[in-house]
């Protein structure tokens, strides 16, 4: 089970359909919202609930965290208290996006959930908080027929005012991240407003509901995300996809074109619009959109992975391995590709490489269940290897 003490870092935007920043607008694009097309949802989309502390969190803050405010650097003491295994024993779990209270209750969360929980405690203790979008290559995941781009953000605990202590606090801002430092070396970052973090959370929930085919809930979350931060193109793209899944094609097309009016090179919106135009038989426009998309993204996510699986089905394991390696050169942390690369290596008699792929699949798996599955497969592989060596 992956505890956060293992590496104090975490992938953010864990289920957003695209992780791009847009230019904030003064008012939400109300014409894009069509509440009359969906039944009322029971989900609570109030932004105030995202960072709200539960009674259990307040008790924990009083019993375990309040004393950290009297240490030389209360920011570092807070992080130690939250993420030491002997304290909360938090587990990385990307199966859903939780708000602060839900993450604390479950003692688990994806990257965004854990950043939100940390920020909630920091704000409760009076520590200044800010957020950064780290400009690293997106990691793509697939759930059903949804392809999602995972970006990365982290949390900054800004420098606290000097206090009369014998030891000075750590100077400068303290970055709280859930990725290994080597993965972030040389990466640039840009500041994020809290409304963008809130919109990301809501957009994640919209994508998760969409994957579960809960269209009314998905619309409610996408609507909340668009209203929270109208400049967040991912939320408008998600809104467009929700409309399309619900059969409201004109409204879906309007949302996608709104994204492209803001950024003509938005790959997610362009890909979704191309699919819609092709289905409608608009051949000339589809050709133009396809050519533009090909210039921006010659090979879509999982292109080489899908070719590799076809090669595996045909029994061409050498070709499959090369194709999986090409996909991994673009997505080295993609656990599903690692798993299939392990199978190709095993078929070719390369047990060491197969075991390495399985270890990396396990290390980068999105939740404890997947981690356990990969661990079992790795143990089984090593047992078969040892047995073959004894023969």
Tab-separated table of N, CA and C in Angstrom, residues 34-146:
chain	number	residue	atom	x	y	z
A	34	UNK	N	-27.546	25.149	-19.648
A	34	UNK	CA	-28.939	24.839	-19.987
A	34	UNK	C	-29.504	23.894	-18.930
A	35	UNK	N	-29.864	24.467	-17.801
A	35	UNK	CA	-30.369	23.671	-16.687
A	35	UNK	C	-31.645	22.919	-17.052
A	36	UNK	N	-32.410	23.476	-17.992
A	36	UNK	CA	-33.691	22.866	-18.343
A	36	UNK	C	-33.536	21.501	-19.007
A	37	UNK	N	-32.329	21.167	-19.445
A	37	UNK	CA	-32.099	19.894	-20.138
A	37	UNK	C	-31.814	18.734	-19.188
A	38	UNK	N	-31.645	19.032	-17.893
A	38	UNK	CA	-31.273	17.990	-16.938
A	38	UNK	C	-32.189	18.037	-15.727
A	39	UNK	N	-32.372	16.880	-15.129
A	39	UNK	CA	-33.140	16.814	-13.887
A	39	UNK	C	-32.296	17.378	-12.749
A	40	UNK	N	-32.922	17.925	-11.724
A	40	UNK	CA	-32.150	18.431	-10.576
A	40	UNK	C	-31.313	17.323	-9.949
A	41	UNK	N	-30.123	17.686	-9.528
A	41	UNK	CA	-29.210	16.715	-8.919
A	41	UNK	C	-29.166	16.930	-7.417
A	42	UNK	N	-28.960	15.837	-6.696
A	42	UNK	CA	-28.877	15.920	-5.234
A	42	UNK	C	-27.462	16.222	-4.751
A	43	UNK	N	-26.466	16.248	-5.648
A	43	UNK	CA	-25.093	16.488	-5.206
A	43	UNK	C	-24.948	17.932	-4.736
A	44	UNK	N	-24.115	18.110	-3.712
A	44	UNK	CA	-23.863	19.438	-3.149
A	44	UNK	C	-22.623	20.011	-3.819
A	45	UNK	N	-22.797	21.037	-4.623
A	45	UNK	CA	-21.679	21.618	-5.383
A	45	UNK	C	-21.189	22.931	-4.782
A	46	UNK	N	-21.590	23.218	-3.566
A	46	UNK	CA	-21.209	24.462	-2.896
A	46	UNK	C	-19.693	24.511	-2.700
A	47	UNK	N	-19.067	25.577	-3.196
A	47	UNK	CA	-17.616	25.716	-3.064
A	47	UNK	C	-17.178	25.756	-1.613
A	48	UNK	N	-18.052	26.240	-0.721
A	48	UNK	CA	-17.696	26.316	0.693
A	48	UNK	C	-17.474	24.968	1.338
A	49	UNK	N	-17.998	23.906	0.738
A	49	UNK	CA	-17.840	22.567	1.303
A	49	UNK	C	-16.471	21.953	1.002
A	50	UNK	N	-15.775	22.485	0.018
A	50	UNK	CA	-14.545	21.835	-0.447
A	50	UNK	C	-13.459	21.882	0.611
A	51	UNK	N	-13.242	23.044	1.228
A	51	UNK	CA	-12.201	23.192	2.240
A	51	UNK	C	-12.737	23.111	3.669
A	52	UNK	N	-14.033	22.886	3.829
A	52	UNK	CA	-14.620	22.910	5.166
A	52	UNK	C	-14.082	21.788	6.049
A	53	UNK	N	-13.780	22.120	7.308
A	53	UNK	CA	-13.295	21.134	8.260
A	53	UNK	C	-14.474	20.431	8.928
A	54	UNK	N	-14.379	19.121	9.034
A	54	UNK	CA	-15.366	18.361	9.789
A	54	UNK	C	-15.041	18.473	11.276
A	55	UNK	N	-15.956	17.994	12.123
A	55	UNK	CA	-15.690	18.017	13.561
A	55	UNK	C	-14.483	17.160	13.911
A	56	UNK	N	-14.318	16.017	13.215
A	56	UNK	CA	-13.143	15.171	13.451
A	56	UNK	C	-11.857	15.914	13.100
A	57	UNK	N	-11.889	16.691	12.027
A	57	UNK	CA	-10.710	17.463	11.643
A	57	UNK	C	-10.397	18.537	12.680
A	58	UNK	N	-11.438	19.176	13.206
A	58	UNK	CA	-11.215	20.204	14.219
A	58	UNK	C	-10.606	19.599	15.479
A	59	UNK	N	-11.116	18.429	15.866
A	59	UNK	CA	-10.554	17.768	17.050
A	59	UNK	C	-9.101	17.388	16.816
A	60	UNK	N	-8.803	16.893	15.609
A	60	UNK	CA	-7.422	16.528	15.286
A	60	UNK	C	-6.522	17.764	15.299
A	61	UNK	N	-7.018	18.858	14.776
A	61	UNK	CA	-6.239	20.089	14.763
A	61	UNK	C	-5.928	20.547	16.178
A	62	UNK	N	-6.909	20.442	17.072
A	62	UNK	CA	-6.689	20.868	18.459
A	62	UNK	C	-5.721	19.937	19.185
A	63	UNK	N	-5.880	18.617	18.952
A	63	UNK	CA	-5.082	17.647	19.699
A	63	UNK	C	-3.682	17.451	19.138
A	64	UNK	N	-3.541	17.508	17.807
A	64	UNK	CA	-2.274	17.134	17.192
A	64	UNK	C	-1.552	18.284	16.494
A	65	UNK	N	-2.284	19.278	16.024
A	65	UNK	CA	-1.664	20.294	15.173
A	65	UNK	C	-1.451	21.635	15.855
A	66	UNK	N	-2.285	21.931	16.838
A	66	UNK	CA	-2.190	23.268	17.439
A	66	UNK	C	-0.812	23.507	18.050
A	67	UNK	N	-0.233	22.471	18.631
A	67	UNK	CA	1.086	22.633	19.261
A	67	UNK	C	2.178	22.937	18.242
A	68	UNK	N	1.956	22.583	16.963
A	68	UNK	CA	2.988	22.840	15.950
A	68	UNK	C	3.189	24.326	15.703
A	69	UNK	N	2.205	25.134	16.090
A	69	UNK	CA	2.317	26.576	15.875
A	69	UNK	C	3.399	27.210	16.749
A	70	UNK	N	3.878	26.467	17.748
A	70	UNK	CA	4.891	27.009	18.656
A	70	UNK	C	6.284	26.504	18.310
A	71	UNK	N	6.426	25.811	17.194
A	71	UNK	CA	7.731	25.327	16.774
A	71	UNK	C	8.427	26.370	15.893
A	72	UNK	N	9.747	26.224	15.709
A	72	UNK	CA	10.470	27.234	14.916
A	72	UNK	C	9.858	27.482	13.544
A	73	UNK	N	9.466	26.413	12.847
A	73	UNK	CA	8.807	26.587	11.556
A	73	UNK	C	7.503	25.780	11.591
A	74	UNK	N	6.389	26.418	11.928
A	74	UNK	CA	5.127	25.685	12.043
A	74	UNK	C	4.673	25.051	10.739
A	75	UNK	N	5.113	25.560	9.600
A	75	UNK	CA	4.728	24.976	8.312
A	75	UNK	C	5.295	23.565	8.170
A	76	UNK	N	6.582	23.428	8.446
A	76	UNK	CA	7.206	22.108	8.327
A	76	UNK	C	6.646	21.151	9.376
A	77	UNK	N	6.378	21.681	10.558
A	77	UNK	CA	5.796	20.852	11.606
A	77	UNK	C	4.411	20.358	11.206
A	78	UNK	N	3.630	21.216	10.532
A	78	UNK	CA	2.302	20.808	10.063
A	78	UNK	C	2.414	19.668	9.062
A	79	UNK	N	3.300	19.796	8.082
A	79	UNK	CA	3.456	18.753	7.063
A	79	UNK	C	3.902	17.448	7.711
A	80	UNK	N	4.845	17.526	8.658
A	80	UNK	CA	5.302	16.321	9.351
A	80	UNK	C	4.153	15.658	10.107
A	81	UNK	N	3.338	16.463	10.770
A	81	UNK	CA	2.238	15.912	11.561
A	81	UNK	C	1.181	15.259	10.677
A	82	UNK	N	0.961	15.826	9.492
A	82	UNK	CA	-0.060	15.269	8.603
A	82	UNK	C	0.397	14.008	7.891
A	83	UNK	N	1.667	13.955	7.515
A	83	UNK	CA	2.099	12.910	6.593
A	83	UNK	C	3.051	11.879	7.176
A	84	UNK	N	3.369	11.988	8.464
A	84	UNK	CA	4.109	10.890	9.075
A	84	UNK	C	3.215	9.668	9.139
A	85	UNK	N	3.754	8.511	8.837
A	85	UNK	CA	2.953	7.291	8.831
A	85	UNK	C	2.382	7.004	10.208
A	86	UNK	N	3.113	7.386	11.274
A	86	UNK	CA	2.650	7.129	12.624
A	86	UNK	C	1.443	8.001	12.986
A	87	UNK	N	1.167	9.021	12.179
A	87	UNK	CA	0.029	9.895	12.455
A	87	UNK	C	-1.197	9.417	11.668
A	88	UNK	N	-1.456	9.980	10.526
A	88	UNK	CA	-2.673	9.640	9.796
A	88	UNK	C	-2.536	8.388	8.940
A	89	UNK	N	-1.331	8.054	8.504
A	89	UNK	CA	-1.158	6.888	7.636
A	89	UNK	C	-1.908	7.027	6.341
A	90	UNK	N	-1.822	8.180	5.701
A	90	UNK	CA	-2.575	8.452	4.487
A	90	UNK	C	-2.145	7.550	3.326
A	91	UNK	N	-3.105	7.188	2.513
A	91	UNK	CA	-2.867	6.345	1.355
A	91	UNK	C	-3.284	7.074	0.091
A	92	UNK	N	-2.467	6.943	-0.957
A	92	UNK	CA	-2.830	7.534	-2.242
A	92	UNK	C	-3.919	6.703	-2.897
A	93	UNK	N	-5.011	7.348	-3.294
A	93	UNK	CA	-6.139	6.644	-3.896
A	93	UNK	C	-6.799	7.570	-4.905
A	94	UNK	N	-6.620	7.267	-6.186
A	94	UNK	CA	-7.166	8.105	-7.257
A	94	UNK	C	-8.512	7.602	-7.758
A	95	UNK	N	-9.166	6.724	-6.992
A	95	UNK	CA	-10.442	6.187	-7.460
A	95	UNK	C	-11.539	7.243	-7.477
A	96	UNK	N	-11.380	8.295	-6.658
A	96	UNK	CA	-12.351	9.388	-6.661
A	96	UNK	C	-11.682	10.635	-6.099
A	97	UNK	N	-12.288	11.784	-6.363
A	97	UNK	CA	-11.799	13.049	-5.833
A	97	UNK	C	-12.617	13.394	-4.593
A	98	UNK	N	-11.934	13.584	-3.481
A	98	UNK	CA	-12.597	13.870	-2.211
A	98	UNK	C	-12.345	15.317	-1.791
A	99	UNK	N	-13.305	15.886	-1.081
A	99	UNK	CA	-13.043	17.182	-0.478
A	99	UNK	C	-12.205	16.980	0.785
A	100	UNK	N	-11.897	18.052	1.494
A	100	UNK	CA	-10.987	17.957	2.636
A	100	UNK	C	-11.513	16.992	3.691
A	101	UNK	N	-12.784	17.129	4.053
A	101	UNK	CA	-13.347	16.290	5.104
A	101	UNK	C	-13.408	14.824	4.684
A	102	UNK	N	-13.765	14.567	3.440
A	102	UNK	CA	-13.844	13.182	2.949
A	102	UNK	C	-12.466	12.540	2.910
A	103	UNK	N	-11.453	13.294	2.485
A	103	UNK	CA	-10.092	12.753	2.444
A	103	UNK	C	-9.608	12.425	3.847
A	104	UNK	N	-9.912	13.292	4.814
A	104	UNK	CA	-9.499	13.041	6.192
A	104	UNK	C	-10.209	11.815	6.755
A	105	UNK	N	-11.500	11.698	6.500
A	105	UNK	CA	-12.255	10.559	7.022
A	105	UNK	C	-11.758	9.248	6.435
A	106	UNK	N	-11.451	9.251	5.130
A	106	UNK	CA	-10.998	8.025	4.461
A	106	UNK	C	-9.527	7.754	4.705
A	107	UNK	N	-8.797	8.767	5.199
A	107	UNK	CA	-7.337	8.677	5.323
A	107	UNK	C	-6.713	8.319	3.974
A	108	UNK	N	-7.323	8.837	2.917
A	108	UNK	CA	-6.877	8.526	1.563
A	108	UNK	C	-7.381	9.603	0.624
A	109	UNK	N	-6.725	9.717	-0.511
A	109	UNK	CA	-7.185	10.668	-1.509
A	109	UNK	C	-6.251	10.705	-2.691
A	110	UNK	N	-6.744	11.299	-3.777
A	110	UNK	CA	-5.849	11.547	-4.897
A	110	UNK	C	-5.073	12.828	-4.619
A	111	UNK	N	-4.249	13.225	-5.557
A	111	UNK	CA	-3.377	14.369	-5.324
A	111	UNK	C	-4.152	15.635	-4.997
A	112	UNK	N	-5.193	15.908	-5.758
A	112	UNK	CA	-5.950	17.130	-5.531
A	112	UNK	C	-6.618	17.108	-4.160
A	113	UNK	N	-7.171	15.971	-3.795
A	113	UNK	CA	-7.825	15.845	-2.495
A	113	UNK	C	-6.851	16.109	-1.356
A	114	UNK	N	-5.648	15.585	-1.471
A	114	UNK	CA	-4.681	15.731	-0.388
A	114	UNK	C	-4.146	17.155	-0.292
A	115	UNK	N	-4.005	17.822	-1.419
A	115	UNK	CA	-3.606	19.229	-1.390
A	115	UNK	C	-4.714	20.064	-0.749
A	116	UNK	N	-5.960	19.780	-1.108
A	116	UNK	CA	-7.088	20.504	-0.523
A	116	UNK	C	-7.138	20.274	0.983
A	117	UNK	N	-6.952	19.039	1.424
A	117	UNK	CA	-6.978	18.740	2.854
A	117	UNK	C	-5.861	19.468	3.585
A	118	UNK	N	-4.649	19.450	3.013
A	118	UNK	CA	-3.521	20.144	3.636
A	118	UNK	C	-3.786	21.640	3.728
A	119	UNK	N	-4.329	22.204	2.651
A	119	UNK	CA	-4.636	23.635	2.642
A	119	UNK	C	-5.701	23.966	3.678
A	120	UNK	N	-6.683	23.086	3.839
A	120	UNK	CA	-7.744	23.338	4.811
A	120	UNK	C	-7.173	23.437	6.222
A	121	UNK	N	-6.285	22.511	6.567
A	121	UNK	CA	-5.656	22.562	7.887
A	121	UNK	C	-4.777	23.803	8.022
A	122	UNK	N	-4.006	24.109	6.991
A	122	UNK	CA	-3.112	25.262	7.049
A	122	UNK	C	-3.907	26.545	7.270
A	123	UNK	N	-5.004	26.694	6.539
A	123	UNK	CA	-5.809	27.910	6.685
A	123	UNK	C	-6.441	27.978	8.073
A	124	UNK	N	-6.858	26.824	8.595
A	124	UNK	CA	-7.435	26.784	9.934
A	124	UNK	C	-6.419	27.252	10.980
A	125	UNK	N	-5.142	26.959	10.749
A	125	UNK	CA	-4.084	27.318	11.692
A	125	UNK	C	-3.470	28.682	11.399
A	126	UNK	N	-4.012	29.362	10.409
A	126	UNK	CA	-3.543	30.707	10.112
A	126	UNK	C	-2.266	30.770	9.298
A	127	UNK	N	-1.939	29.694	8.591
A	127	UNK	CA	-0.740	29.691	7.754
A	127	UNK	C	-1.102	30.127	6.338
A	128	UNK	N	-0.323	31.006	5.736
A	128	UNK	CA	-0.631	31.488	4.377
A	128	UNK	C	-0.419	30.399	3.330
A	129	UNK	N	-1.394	30.258	2.442
A	129	UNK	CA	-1.412	29.181	1.451
A	129	UNK	C	-1.513	29.769	0.052
A	130	UNK	N	-0.786	29.171	-0.899
A	130	UNK	CA	-0.962	29.497	-2.315
A	130	UNK	C	-0.754	28.220	-3.124
A	131	UNK	N	-1.057	28.290	-4.411
A	131	UNK	CA	-1.042	27.093	-5.259
A	131	UNK	C	-0.268	27.381	-6.537
A	132	UNK	N	0.330	26.311	-7.094
A	132	UNK	CA	1.083	26.432	-8.343
A	132	UNK	C	0.665	25.321	-9.294
A	133	UNK	N	0.600	25.673	-10.571
A	133	UNK	CA	0.421	24.686	-11.632
A	133	UNK	C	1.802	24.363	-12.188
A	134	UNK	N	2.239	23.115	-12.015
A	134	UNK	CA	3.560	22.696	-12.467
A	134	UNK	C	3.456	22.241	-13.919
A	135	UNK	N	4.281	22.815	-14.769
A	135	UNK	CA	4.175	22.574	-16.213
A	135	UNK	C	4.978	21.347	-16.606
A	136	UNK	N	4.416	20.180	-16.319
A	136	UNK	CA	5.016	18.905	-16.705
A	136	UNK	C	4.136	18.265	-17.767
A	137	UNK	N	4.690	17.297	-18.479
A	137	UNK	CA	3.905	16.597	-19.497
A	137	UNK	C	2.701	15.906	-18.860
A	138	UNK	N	1.583	15.980	-19.530
A	138	UNK	CA	0.366	15.357	-19.010
A	138	UNK	C	0.494	13.844	-19.025
A	139	UNK	N	-0.087	13.212	-18.024
A	139	UNK	CA	-0.235	11.763	-17.994
A	139	UNK	C	-1.673	11.450	-18.369
A	140	UNK	N	-1.858	10.578	-19.350
A	140	UNK	CA	-3.202	10.255	-19.810
A	140	UNK	C	-3.683	8.957	-19.195
A	141	UNK	N	-4.952	8.935	-18.859
A	141	UNK	CA	-5.598	7.713	-18.393
A	141	UNK	C	-6.892	7.528	-19.166
A	142	UNK	N	-7.365	6.292	-19.168
A	142	UNK	CA	-8.632	6.010	-19.842
A	142	UNK	C	-9.561	5.284	-18.887
A	143	UNK	N	-10.796	5.707	-18.879
A	143	UNK	CA	-11.847	5.031	-18.133
A	143	UNK	C	-13.009	4.829	-19.097
A	144	UNK	N	-13.243	3.589	-19.449
A	144	UNK	CA	-14.247	3.335	-20.478
A	144	UNK	C	-13.804	3.983	-21.773
A	145	UNK	N	-14.686	4.797	-22.350
A	145	UNK	CA	-14.321	5.474	-23.593
A	145	UNK	C	-13.959	6.942	-23.349
A	146	UNK	N	-13.649	7.286	-22.081
A	146	UNK	CA	-13.181	8.627	-21.761
A	146	UNK	C	-11.660	8.628	-21.651
